[in-house]
mmCIF file of C-alpha atoms and ligand atoms in Angstrom:
data_model
loop_
_atom_site.group_PDB
_atom_site.id
_atom_site.type_symbol
_atom_site.label_atom_id
_atom_site.label_comp_id
_atom_site.label_asym_id
_atom_site.label_seq_id
_atom_site.Cartn_x
_atom_site.Cartn_y
_atom_site.Cartn_z
ATOM 1 C CA MET D 20 24.086 10.903 3.885
ATOM 2 C CA ILE D 21 24.456 14.362 5.176
ATOM 3 C CA ILE D 22 21.904 17.126 5.325
ATOM 4 C CA ARG D 23 23.965 20.137 4.394
ATOM 5 C CA MET D 24 22.897 22.226 7.312
ATOM 6 C CA GLN D 25 23.882 25.843 7.183
ATOM 7 C CA TRP D 26 24.700 27.579 10.441
ATOM 8 C CA TYR D 27 21.538 29.588 10.594
ATOM 9 C CA ASN D 28 19.411 26.514 10.050
ATOM 10 C CA LEU D 29 21.211 24.818 12.852
ATOM 11 C CA VAL D 30 20.665 27.755 15.197
ATOM 12 C CA VAL D 31 16.977 27.874 14.406
ATOM 13 C CA LEU D 32 16.608 24.118 14.793
ATOM 14 C CA LEU D 33 18.309 24.199 18.131
ATOM 15 C CA ALA D 34 16.135 27.047 19.235
ATOM 16 C CA LEU D 35 12.793 25.754 18.074
ATOM 17 C CA VAL D 36 12.722 22.005 17.959
ATOM 18 C CA SER D 37 11.887 19.826 20.884
ATOM 19 C CA PHE D 38 11.876 16.085 20.470
ATOM 20 C CA SER D 39 10.007 15.370 23.667
ATOM 21 C CA ALA D 40 6.940 14.091 21.829
ATOM 22 C CA CYS D 41 8.203 11.299 19.612
ATOM 23 C CA SER D 42 4.745 9.913 19.018
ATOM 24 C CA LYS D 43 5.725 7.018 16.748
ATOM 25 C CA SER D 44 7.486 5.153 19.512
ATOM 26 C CA GLY D 45 4.341 4.799 21.575
ATOM 27 C CA GLY D 46 1.820 5.248 18.812
ATOM 28 C CA THR D 47 -0.435 2.986 16.881
ATOM 29 C CA SER D 48 0.975 3.443 13.405
ATOM 30 C CA THR D 49 -1.127 1.741 10.779
ATOM 31 C CA GLY D 50 1.955 0.785 8.827
ATOM 32 C CA GLY D 51 5.333 1.823 7.703
ATOM 33 C CA GLY D 52 7.232 1.326 10.894
ATOM 34 C CA GLY D 53 8.944 4.528 11.883
ATOM 35 C CA THR D 54 12.103 2.921 13.101
ATOM 36 C CA GLY D 55 15.708 3.763 12.540
ATOM 37 C CA GLY D 56 17.270 6.452 10.528
ATOM 38 C CA GLY D 57 19.231 9.564 11.122
ATOM 39 C CA GLY D 58 19.457 10.000 14.814
ATOM 40 C CA GLY D 59 16.422 10.596 16.961
ATOM 41 C CA GLY D 60 15.684 12.219 20.288
ATOM 42 C CA GLY D 61 18.200 14.815 21.320
ATOM 43 C CA THR D 62 19.851 15.360 17.976
ATOM 44 C CA THR D 63 19.722 18.698 16.212
ATOM 45 C CA THR D 64 18.106 17.211 13.120
ATOM 46 C CA VAL D 65 14.347 17.209 12.712
ATOM 47 C CA ILE D 66 13.103 13.750 11.802
ATOM 48 C CA LEU D 67 9.689 14.194 10.213
ATOM 49 C CA LYS D 68 8.688 10.551 10.498
ATOM 50 C CA ASN D 69 9.263 10.471 14.241
ATOM 51 C CA LEU D 70 6.854 13.290 14.825
ATOM 52 C CA ALA D 71 3.571 11.792 13.686
ATOM 53 C CA THR D 72 1.925 8.487 14.483
ATOM 54 C CA PRO D 73 0.586 7.966 10.934
ATOM 55 C CA PRO D 74 3.219 7.140 8.333
ATOM 56 C CA VAL D 75 4.917 10.088 6.675
ATOM 57 C CA GLY D 76 5.583 9.429 3.013
ATOM 58 C CA VAL D 77 7.132 11.026 -0.056
ATOM 59 C CA GLY D 78 6.567 10.668 -3.777
ATOM 60 C CA ILE D 79 9.958 9.967 -5.348
ATOM 61 C CA SER D 80 11.963 9.390 -8.515
ATOM 62 C CA TYR D 81 13.401 5.881 -8.854
ATOM 63 C CA ASP D 82 16.442 7.143 -10.707
ATOM 64 C CA LEU D 83 17.295 9.788 -8.109
ATOM 65 C CA PHE D 84 16.666 7.278 -5.301
ATOM 66 C CA LYS D 85 19.039 4.818 -6.896
ATOM 67 C CA ASN D 86 21.777 7.174 -8.017
ATOM 68 C CA ASN D 87 21.839 10.271 -5.769
ATOM 69 C CA LEU D 88 23.072 9.605 -2.248
ATOM 70 C CA SER D 89 21.931 12.989 -0.880
ATOM 71 C CA TYR D 90 18.447 12.262 -2.157
ATOM 72 C CA SER D 91 18.181 8.659 -0.955
ATOM 73 C CA GLY D 92 19.839 9.449 2.367
ATOM 74 C CA LEU D 93 17.408 12.216 3.173
ATOM 75 C CA ILE D 94 14.459 9.982 2.271
ATOM 76 C CA LYS D 95 15.738 7.200 4.488
ATOM 77 C CA THR D 96 16.273 9.587 7.360
ATOM 78 C CA GLN D 97 13.045 11.518 7.155
ATOM 79 C CA PHE D 98 10.283 9.246 5.848
ATOM 80 C CA ASP D 99 8.509 5.965 6.603
ATOM 81 C CA ARG D 100 7.047 5.313 3.226
ATOM 82 C CA VAL D 101 7.651 6.019 -0.449
ATOM 83 C CA THR D 102 5.375 6.298 -3.454
ATOM 84 C CA ALA D 103 6.993 6.053 -6.885
ATOM 85 C CA GLU D 104 6.065 9.208 -8.752
ATOM 86 C CA TYR D 105 6.349 7.311 -12.059
ATOM 87 C CA GLN D 106 7.942 3.886 -11.787
ATOM 88 C CA MET D 107 4.850 1.883 -10.849
ATOM 89 C CA LYS D 108 2.619 3.362 -13.549
ATOM 90 C CA HIS D 109 1.412 1.563 -16.662
ATOM 91 C CA GLY D 110 3.714 3.496 -18.955
ATOM 92 C CA ALA D 111 6.788 2.550 -16.938
ATOM 93 C CA ASN D 112 6.092 -1.183 -17.026
ATOM 94 C CA VAL D 113 4.223 -1.971 -20.255
ATOM 95 C CA LYS D 114 5.989 -2.051 -23.606
ATOM 96 C CA ASN D 115 4.469 -1.071 -26.970
ATOM 97 C CA ASP D 116 3.525 -4.665 -27.735
ATOM 98 C CA GLY D 117 1.789 -5.075 -24.358
ATOM 99 C CA THR D 118 4.450 -7.212 -22.726
ATOM 100 C CA TYR D 119 5.827 -6.253 -19.354
ATOM 101 C CA GLU D 120 9.280 -5.106 -18.275
ATOM 102 C CA PHE D 121 9.560 -5.071 -14.486
ATOM 103 C CA SER D 122 13.311 -4.981 -13.814
ATOM 104 C CA ARG D 123 13.432 -1.318 -12.786
ATOM 105 C CA THR D 124 10.261 -1.584 -10.722
ATOM 106 C CA ASP D 125 11.546 -4.728 -8.985
ATOM 107 C CA ASP D 126 14.741 -2.857 -8.192
ATOM 108 C CA PHE D 127 12.804 0.142 -6.902
ATOM 109 C CA VAL D 128 10.655 -1.935 -4.541
ATOM 110 C CA ASN D 129 13.586 -3.989 -3.330
ATOM 111 C CA LEU D 130 15.743 -0.891 -2.763
ATOM 112 C CA ALA D 131 13.015 0.799 -0.785
ATOM 113 C CA GLN D 132 12.458 -2.238 1.378
ATOM 114 C CA ALA D 133 16.163 -2.832 1.930
ATOM 115 C CA ASN D 134 16.278 0.720 3.282
ATOM 116 C CA GLY D 135 13.400 0.219 5.708
ATOM 117 C CA LEU D 136 10.828 2.121 3.704
ATOM 118 C CA SER D 137 7.355 0.771 2.988
ATOM 119 C CA VAL D 138 5.988 1.143 -0.541
ATOM 120 C CA PHE D 139 2.632 2.574 -1.462
ATOM 121 C CA GLY D 140 1.555 1.457 -4.948
ATOM 122 C CA HIS D 141 0.646 4.146 -7.456
ATOM 123 C CA VAL D 142 -1.206 3.692 -9.800
ATOM 124 C CA LEU D 143 -3.408 1.004 -11.380
ATOM 125 C CA ALA D 144 -6.083 2.806 -13.399
ATOM 126 C CA TRP D 145 -5.241 6.354 -14.419
ATOM 127 C CA HIS D 146 -5.669 8.197 -17.716
ATOM 128 C CA GLN D 147 -2.100 9.563 -17.802
ATOM 129 C CA ASN D 148 1.349 7.979 -17.888
ATOM 130 C CA ASN D 149 0.084 4.941 -19.741
ATOM 131 C CA ASN D 150 1.663 3.172 -22.679
ATOM 132 C CA GLY D 151 -0.742 4.858 -25.088
ATOM 133 C CA THR D 152 0.781 3.198 -28.123
ATOM 134 C CA TYR D 153 -0.184 -0.230 -26.848
ATOM 135 C CA LEU D 154 -3.598 0.767 -25.494
ATOM 136 C CA ARG D 155 -4.585 2.564 -28.698
ATOM 137 C CA SER D 156 -3.662 -0.573 -30.665
ATOM 138 C CA LEU D 157 -6.454 -2.487 -28.939
ATOM 139 C CA SER D 158 -9.785 -2.802 -30.617
ATOM 140 C CA GLY D 159 -13.038 -2.973 -28.713
ATOM 141 C CA ALA D 160 -14.159 -3.079 -25.141
ATOM 142 C CA ALA D 161 -13.298 -6.752 -24.620
ATOM 143 C CA GLN D 162 -9.624 -6.164 -25.449
ATOM 144 C CA VAL D 163 -9.411 -3.025 -23.339
ATOM 145 C CA ASN D 164 -11.074 -4.838 -20.450
ATOM 146 C CA SER D 165 -8.587 -7.735 -20.725
ATOM 147 C CA ALA D 166 -5.646 -5.313 -20.895
ATOM 148 C CA LEU D 167 -6.751 -3.527 -17.689
ATOM 149 C CA GLN D 168 -7.503 -6.787 -15.882
ATOM 150 C CA ASN D 169 -4.196 -8.297 -16.909
ATOM 151 C CA TRP D 170 -2.187 -5.233 -15.941
ATOM 152 C CA ILE D 171 -3.820 -4.929 -12.533
ATOM 153 C CA THR D 172 -3.634 -8.610 -11.784
ATOM 154 C CA THR D 173 -0.023 -8.885 -12.873
ATOM 155 C CA MET D 174 1.130 -5.813 -11.012
ATOM 156 C CA VAL D 175 -0.663 -6.479 -7.741
ATOM 157 C CA THR D 176 0.305 -10.155 -7.725
ATOM 158 C CA ARG D 177 3.948 -9.346 -8.426
ATOM 159 C CA TYR D 178 4.253 -6.956 -5.509
ATOM 160 C CA LYS D 179 1.928 -8.800 -3.159
ATOM 161 C CA THR D 180 3.168 -8.616 0.448
ATOM 162 C CA LYS D 181 5.650 -5.907 -0.575
ATOM 163 C CA VAL D 182 3.103 -3.159 -1.347
ATOM 164 C CA THR D 183 0.701 -2.510 1.513
ATOM 165 C CA GLY D 184 -1.750 -0.297 -0.373
ATOM 166 C CA TRP D 185 -2.585 0.822 -3.895
ATOM 167 C CA ASP D 186 -4.126 3.786 -5.633
ATOM 168 C CA VAL D 187 -6.494 1.714 -7.741
ATOM 169 C CA ALA D 188 -8.511 4.450 -9.440
ATOM 170 C CA ASN D 189 -6.977 7.895 -9.901
ATOM 171 C CA GLU D 190 -8.652 11.124 -11.027
ATOM 172 C CA VAL D 191 -11.795 9.421 -12.299
ATOM 173 C CA VAL D 192 -13.941 12.549 -12.386
ATOM 174 C CA VAL D 193 -13.372 15.928 -13.999
ATOM 175 C CA ASP D 194 -13.108 19.357 -12.385
ATOM 176 C CA GLY D 195 -16.192 21.517 -12.132
ATOM 177 C CA THR D 196 -18.903 19.113 -13.116
ATOM 178 C CA GLY D 197 -17.723 15.969 -11.335
ATOM 179 C CA ASP D 198 -18.616 13.967 -14.441
ATOM 180 C CA LEU D 199 -16.877 10.704 -15.203
ATOM 181 C CA ARG D 200 -13.635 11.524 -17.016
ATOM 182 C CA THR D 201 -13.589 10.527 -20.709
ATOM 183 C CA SER D 202 -12.017 11.764 -23.920
ATOM 184 C CA ALA D 203 -15.196 13.794 -24.501
ATOM 185 C CA ASN D 204 -14.404 16.080 -21.576
ATOM 186 C CA SER D 205 -10.630 15.835 -21.173
ATOM 187 C CA PRO D 206 -7.598 16.373 -23.391
ATOM 188 C CA ALA D 207 -5.760 13.860 -25.522
ATOM 189 C CA GLY D 208 -2.049 13.086 -25.171
ATOM 190 C CA SER D 209 0.486 10.456 -26.224
ATOM 191 C CA ASP D 210 0.416 8.713 -22.818
ATOM 192 C CA VAL D 211 -3.260 9.431 -22.184
ATOM 193 C CA PHE D 212 -5.909 6.730 -22.388
ATOM 194 C CA TYR D 213 -9.406 6.967 -20.989
ATOM 195 C CA TRP D 214 -10.486 3.522 -19.735
ATOM 196 C CA ALA D 215 -14.050 4.855 -19.396
ATOM 197 C CA ASP D 216 -14.309 5.507 -23.142
ATOM 198 C CA GLN D 217 -14.727 1.787 -23.810
ATOM 199 C CA LEU D 218 -15.627 0.426 -20.403
ATOM 200 C CA GLY D 219 -17.899 3.093 -18.951
ATOM 201 C CA ARG D 220 -17.937 3.649 -15.208
ATOM 202 C CA ASN D 221 -17.839 -0.083 -14.474
ATOM 203 C CA TYR D 222 -14.073 -0.106 -14.921
ATOM 204 C CA ILE D 223 -13.762 1.494 -11.489
ATOM 205 C CA ALA D 224 -15.514 -1.303 -9.621
ATOM 206 C CA ASP D 225 -13.799 -3.947 -11.739
ATOM 207 C CA ALA D 226 -10.366 -2.438 -11.029
ATOM 208 C CA PHE D 227 -10.977 -2.723 -7.278
ATOM 209 C CA ARG D 228 -12.262 -6.280 -7.588
ATOM 210 C CA TRP D 229 -9.273 -7.411 -9.654
ATOM 211 C CA ALA D 230 -6.795 -5.783 -7.293
ATOM 212 C CA ASN D 231 -8.512 -7.343 -4.287
ATOM 213 C CA ALA D 232 -8.510 -10.759 -5.926
ATOM 214 C CA ALA D 233 -4.775 -10.511 -6.543
ATOM 215 C CA ASP D 234 -3.906 -9.356 -3.007
ATOM 216 C CA PRO D 235 -6.751 -9.512 -0.460
ATOM 217 C CA ALA D 236 -4.525 -7.915 2.182
ATOM 218 C CA ALA D 237 -3.723 -4.731 0.246
ATOM 219 C CA LYS D 238 -5.593 -1.575 1.135
ATOM 220 C CA LEU D 239 -7.242 -0.190 -1.990
ATOM 221 C CA PHE D 240 -7.767 3.524 -2.590
ATOM 222 C CA ILE D 241 -9.575 5.918 -4.866
ATOM 223 C CA ASN D 242 -7.491 9.071 -5.282
ATOM 224 C CA ASP D 243 -8.173 12.535 -6.654
ATOM 225 C CA TYR D 244 -7.149 16.228 -6.582
ATOM 226 C CA ASN D 245 -8.881 19.584 -5.974
ATOM 227 C CA LEU D 246 -11.159 18.022 -3.356
ATOM 228 C CA GLU D 247 -10.376 20.859 -0.956
ATOM 229 C CA TYR D 248 -11.338 23.370 -3.650
ATOM 230 C CA ASP D 249 -14.062 21.912 -5.835
ATOM 231 C CA SER D 250 -17.087 20.813 -3.815
ATOM 232 C CA ARG D 251 -18.907 19.314 -6.807
ATOM 233 C CA LYS D 252 -15.917 17.148 -7.530
ATOM 234 C CA LEU D 253 -15.646 16.137 -3.853
ATOM 235 C CA ASP D 254 -19.312 15.194 -3.749
ATOM 236 C CA SER D 255 -18.956 13.243 -6.987
ATOM 237 C CA VAL D 256 -16.009 11.223 -5.622
ATOM 238 C CA ILE D 257 -17.983 10.528 -2.441
ATOM 239 C CA LYS D 258 -20.974 9.460 -4.474
ATOM 240 C CA ILE D 259 -18.803 6.955 -6.319
ATOM 241 C CA ILE D 260 -17.358 5.711 -3.019
ATOM 242 C CA ASN D 261 -20.872 5.192 -1.672
ATOM 243 C CA GLU D 262 -21.929 3.354 -4.817
ATOM 244 C CA LEU D 263 -18.900 1.086 -4.577
ATOM 245 C CA LYS D 264 -19.555 0.359 -0.918
ATOM 246 C CA ALA D 265 -23.246 -0.325 -1.601
ATOM 247 C CA ALA D 266 -22.193 -2.822 -4.231
ATOM 248 C CA SER D 267 -19.747 -4.495 -1.799
ATOM 249 C CA VAL D 268 -16.759 -3.526 -3.923
ATOM 250 C CA PRO D 269 -13.541 -3.893 -1.900
ATOM 251 C CA ILE D 270 -12.556 -0.252 -1.403
ATOM 252 C CA HIS D 271 -10.687 0.662 1.768
ATOM 253 C CA GLY D 272 -9.474 4.197 1.366
ATOM 254 C CA VAL D 273 -9.674 7.570 -0.267
ATOM 255 C CA GLY D 274 -6.676 9.677 -1.204
ATOM 256 C CA THR D 275 -6.746 13.432 -1.471
ATOM 257 C CA GLN D 276 -3.737 14.643 -3.407
ATOM 258 C CA MET D 277 -3.614 18.203 -2.137
ATOM 259 C CA HIS D 278 -1.588 19.900 -4.830
ATOM 260 C CA ILE D 279 -2.489 23.219 -3.274
ATOM 261 C CA ASN D 280 -1.117 26.745 -2.874
ATOM 262 C CA ILE D 281 -0.803 29.477 -0.290
ATOM 263 C CA ASN D 282 -4.272 30.825 -1.193
ATOM 264 C CA THR D 283 -6.132 27.553 -0.714
ATOM 265 C CA SER D 284 -9.052 28.000 1.679
ATOM 266 C CA ASN D 285 -8.704 26.507 5.128
ATOM 267 C CA ALA D 286 -12.485 26.105 5.279
ATOM 268 C CA GLY D 287 -12.268 24.032 2.087
ATOM 269 C CA ILE D 288 -9.628 21.814 3.691
ATOM 270 C CA ASP D 289 -11.796 21.281 6.764
ATOM 271 C CA ASN D 290 -14.899 20.559 4.667
ATOM 272 C CA MET D 291 -12.963 17.983 2.615
ATOM 273 C CA PHE D 292 -11.534 16.108 5.574
ATOM 274 C CA GLN D 293 -14.911 16.078 7.326
ATOM 275 C CA LYS D 294 -16.651 14.647 4.297
ATOM 276 C CA LEU D 295 -13.910 12.125 3.558
ATOM 277 C CA ALA D 296 -13.849 10.975 7.162
ATOM 278 C CA ALA D 297 -17.595 10.470 7.068
ATOM 279 C CA THR D 298 -17.167 7.800 4.408
ATOM 280 C CA GLY D 299 -15.602 5.638 7.121
ATOM 281 C CA LEU D 300 -12.696 4.818 4.786
ATOM 282 C CA LEU D 301 -8.999 5.276 5.433
ATOM 283 C CA VAL D 302 -7.958 8.762 4.400
ATOM 284 C CA HIS D 303 -4.571 9.338 2.772
ATOM 285 C CA VAL D 304 -3.214 12.823 2.118
ATOM 286 C CA SER D 305 -1.414 11.437 -0.830
ATOM 287 C CA GLU D 306 0.535 14.069 -2.823
ATOM 288 C CA ILE D 307 1.027 17.256 -0.817
ATOM 289 C CA ASP D 308 2.759 20.273 -2.245
ATOM 290 C CA VAL D 309 2.081 23.970 -1.622
ATOM 291 C CA ARG D 310 2.882 26.432 -4.388
ATOM 292 C CA ILE D 311 3.995 29.915 -3.426
ATOM 293 C CA ASN D 312 3.758 31.266 -7.019
ATOM 294 C CA PRO D 313 0.330 29.960 -8.059
ATOM 295 C CA SER D 314 -0.120 32.627 -10.760
ATOM 296 C CA SER D 315 3.169 31.551 -12.349
ATOM 297 C CA ALA D 316 4.573 35.065 -12.194
ATOM 298 C CA SER D 317 7.842 35.466 -14.042
ATOM 299 C CA PRO D 318 10.321 36.636 -12.961
ATOM 300 C CA PHE D 319 9.586 35.483 -9.425
ATOM 301 C CA THR D 320 11.603 35.743 -6.223
ATOM 302 C CA PRO D 321 10.505 33.787 -3.153
ATOM 303 C CA THR D 322 10.215 35.913 -0.022
ATOM 304 C CA THR D 323 10.187 35.136 3.642
ATOM 305 C CA ALA D 324 6.582 36.303 3.765
ATOM 306 C CA LEU D 325 5.594 33.786 1.123
ATOM 307 C CA TYR D 326 7.488 30.993 2.881
ATOM 308 C CA ASP D 327 5.689 31.901 6.069
ATOM 309 C CA GLN D 328 2.301 31.627 4.309
ATOM 310 C CA GLN D 329 3.370 28.293 2.891
ATOM 311 C CA ALA D 330 4.376 27.097 6.361
ATOM 312 C CA GLN D 331 0.940 28.050 7.681
ATOM 313 C CA LYS D 332 -0.689 26.094 4.903
ATOM 314 C CA PHE D 333 1.423 22.974 5.475
ATOM 315 C CA ARG D 334 0.612 23.232 9.159
ATOM 316 C CA TYR D 335 -3.067 23.714 8.495
ATOM 317 C CA ILE D 336 -3.213 20.501 6.422
ATOM 318 C CA ALA D 337 -1.788 18.530 9.342
ATOM 319 C CA GLU D 338 -3.968 20.288 11.909
ATOM 320 C CA SER D 339 -7.162 19.739 9.956
ATOM 321 C CA TYR D 340 -6.283 16.117 9.191
ATOM 322 C CA PHE D 341 -5.698 15.303 12.841
ATOM 323 C CA ARG D 342 -8.755 17.260 13.976
ATOM 324 C CA ASN D 343 -11.204 15.869 11.435
ATOM 325 C CA VAL D 344 -10.026 12.343 10.579
ATOM 326 C CA PRO D 345 -10.247 9.837 13.445
ATOM 327 C CA ALA D 346 -6.975 8.102 14.291
ATOM 328 C CA ALA D 347 -8.095 4.717 13.006
ATOM 329 C CA GLN D 348 -8.757 6.197 9.599
ATOM 330 C CA ARG D 349 -5.386 7.950 9.163
ATOM 331 C CA TRP D 350 -3.420 6.189 6.432
ATOM 332 C CA GLY D 351 -0.758 8.876 6.387
ATOM 333 C CA LEU D 352 0.577 12.130 5.036
ATOM 334 C CA THR D 353 2.589 11.989 1.848
ATOM 335 C CA VAL D 354 4.408 14.924 0.292
ATOM 336 C CA TRP D 355 4.942 14.920 -3.469
ATOM 337 C CA ASN D 356 8.630 15.085 -4.316
ATOM 338 C CA LEU D 357 11.521 15.606 -1.995
ATOM 339 C CA THR D 358 13.035 18.934 -3.024
ATOM 340 C CA ASP D 359 12.116 22.047 -4.948
ATOM 341 C CA ALA D 360 14.570 20.918 -7.651
ATOM 342 C CA ASP D 361 12.849 17.596 -8.357
ATOM 343 C CA SER D 362 9.269 18.793 -7.810
ATOM 344 C CA TRP D 363 7.019 17.770 -10.698
ATOM 345 C CA ILE D 364 5.722 21.326 -10.748
ATOM 346 C CA VAL D 365 9.188 22.756 -11.199
ATOM 347 C CA GLN D 366 10.128 19.980 -13.626
ATOM 348 C CA SER D 367 7.130 20.934 -15.738
ATOM 349 C CA GLY D 368 8.673 24.383 -16.234
ATOM 350 C CA LYS D 369 6.937 26.443 -13.533
ATOM 351 C CA ILE D 370 8.848 28.751 -11.259
ATOM 352 C CA ASP D 371 7.965 27.637 -7.755
ATOM 353 C CA PHE D 372 9.247 26.290 -4.433
ATOM 354 C CA PRO D 373 6.514 23.878 -3.370
ATOM 355 C CA THR D 374 8.237 21.193 -1.227
ATOM 356 C CA LEU D 375 9.765 20.790 2.192
ATOM 357 C CA PHE D 376 13.422 20.821 1.152
ATOM 358 C CA ASP D 377 15.303 23.234 -1.012
ATOM 359 C CA ALA D 378 17.477 22.227 -3.955
ATOM 360 C CA GLY D 379 20.492 21.836 -1.701
ATOM 361 C CA TYR D 380 18.779 19.182 0.453
ATOM 362 C CA ILE D 381 18.508 21.633 3.330
ATOM 363 C CA LYS D 382 15.351 21.577 5.312
ATOM 364 C CA ASN D 383 13.415 24.716 4.641
ATOM 365 C CA LEU D 384 12.708 26.618 7.800
ATOM 366 C CA ARG D 385 9.027 26.485 7.052
ATOM 367 C CA SER D 386 8.939 22.713 7.575
ATOM 368 C CA LEU D 387 9.541 23.338 11.235
ATOM 369 C CA ASN D 388 6.023 24.596 11.550
ATOM 370 C CA ILE D 389 4.816 21.182 10.549
ATOM 371 C CA VAL D 390 7.065 19.600 13.110
ATOM 372 C CA GLN D 391 5.667 21.762 15.811
ATOM 373 C CA ASP D 392 2.205 20.834 14.720
ATOM 374 C CA TYR D 393 2.933 17.140 14.856
ATOM 375 C CA ASN D 394 4.389 17.565 18.294
ATOM 376 C CA ASN D 395 1.001 18.710 19.499
ATOM 377 C CA LYS D 396 -0.733 15.480 18.479
HETATM 378 C C1 LIG G 460 3.391 13.138 -11.774
HETATM 379 C C2 LIG G 460 4.856 12.803 -11.549
HETATM 380 O O1 LIG G 460 5.311 13.502 -10.413
HETATM 381 C C3 LIG G 460 5.664 13.171 -12.766
HETATM 382 O O2 LIG G 460 7.000 12.742 -12.587
HETATM 383 C C4 LIG G 460 5.038 12.526 -13.999
HETATM 384 O O3 LIG G 460 5.714 12.952 -15.115
HETATM 385 C C5 LIG G 460 3.569 12.883 -14.135
HETATM 386 O O4 LIG G 460 2.912 12.532 -12.932
HETATM 387 N N1 LIG G 460 -1.299 13.362 -9.820
HETATM 388 C C6 LIG G 460 -0.851 12.073 -9.706
HETATM 389 C C7 LIG G 460 0.588 11.808 -9.894
HETATM 390 O O5 LIG G 460 -1.603 11.163 -9.332
HETATM 391 O O6 LIG G 460 0.832 10.522 -10.443
HETATM 392 C C8 LIG G 460 1.259 12.875 -10.713
HETATM 393 O O7 LIG G 460 2.666 12.633 -10.681
HETATM 394 C C9 LIG G 460 0.937 14.245 -10.184
HETATM 395 C C10 LIG G 460 -0.541 14.487 -10.277
#
């Protein structure tokens, strides 16, 4: 794999990057490894994973990882850990009749491991990306309960020892109010199914218990978005965490997605990390991207000034995480998607440039700011 490095990138890299602080080699990484891949000290290529003690991850497409050598090569070189952006979800593994089809997911997990990448499991109980046809065919809470238990148990058992941690419950509360998410307060969709409609809030605790029974060694996370922005939502997620802990439910971590933009408040980021750290749980920054066109202006041309603001925001995430989350609680930093071309935001039709790499697999200059930040840790 080759990063297609243009001359000016090379010059800037040579000028700015020092590899003197390769913290993984002497660090206390909580997982993922951080070995091998794409050079190392003294090369002209920035290796993100070598620059932070906690694992550095990326949310990826199974198909691109399998079929596109530029994509897979860059992931192998730069990251410790992968999260499947779709392949480990209910809708990717459950057929319309409720039977399972795991061949692609098996291949994804095996491919990742063969390439020295650890796999973070995403996601067991979410309202989107489900096989809605199957779930809507069920009648009554008992059937829905069995379907969720069977899915979680089957999935976690199948990838036991291969998957070190799971997002068990994802986006369980709504924006603004922090209320439990149900069809009464959230939109419908063909792949949408609200477990809480039939099961109430108990599905959250049950999901953790079932996952833990299937793999007692796996670290189990609750995950949500807008926590840096929406304090009611943040407090609501923390309330749920405290309830789960009080009931001795096996929850080990909290993920903050951080789908943010250049205008996101730094004070909000600090407040979030401080409150999440105070839970005592592992904290995963689980799906980072930083939009530079948050108002979806069209036409839109990215400018150096916008990229600079984006760089500051990426850097601030890392700074605040290291400042506010104790080392023992740092599960890692995961960016969502590899390049601006495959970003879920761009794929959904928005004009934006929210990732660390441009469509040509060239490291955007702004990512260097993150590198420099990591070097300070
Ligand atoms: C997105 C994926 O990136 C897309 O490929 C998919 O079509 C929809 O889901 N929060 C999450 C992720 O927890 O699973 C979502 O990923 C992005 C928002």
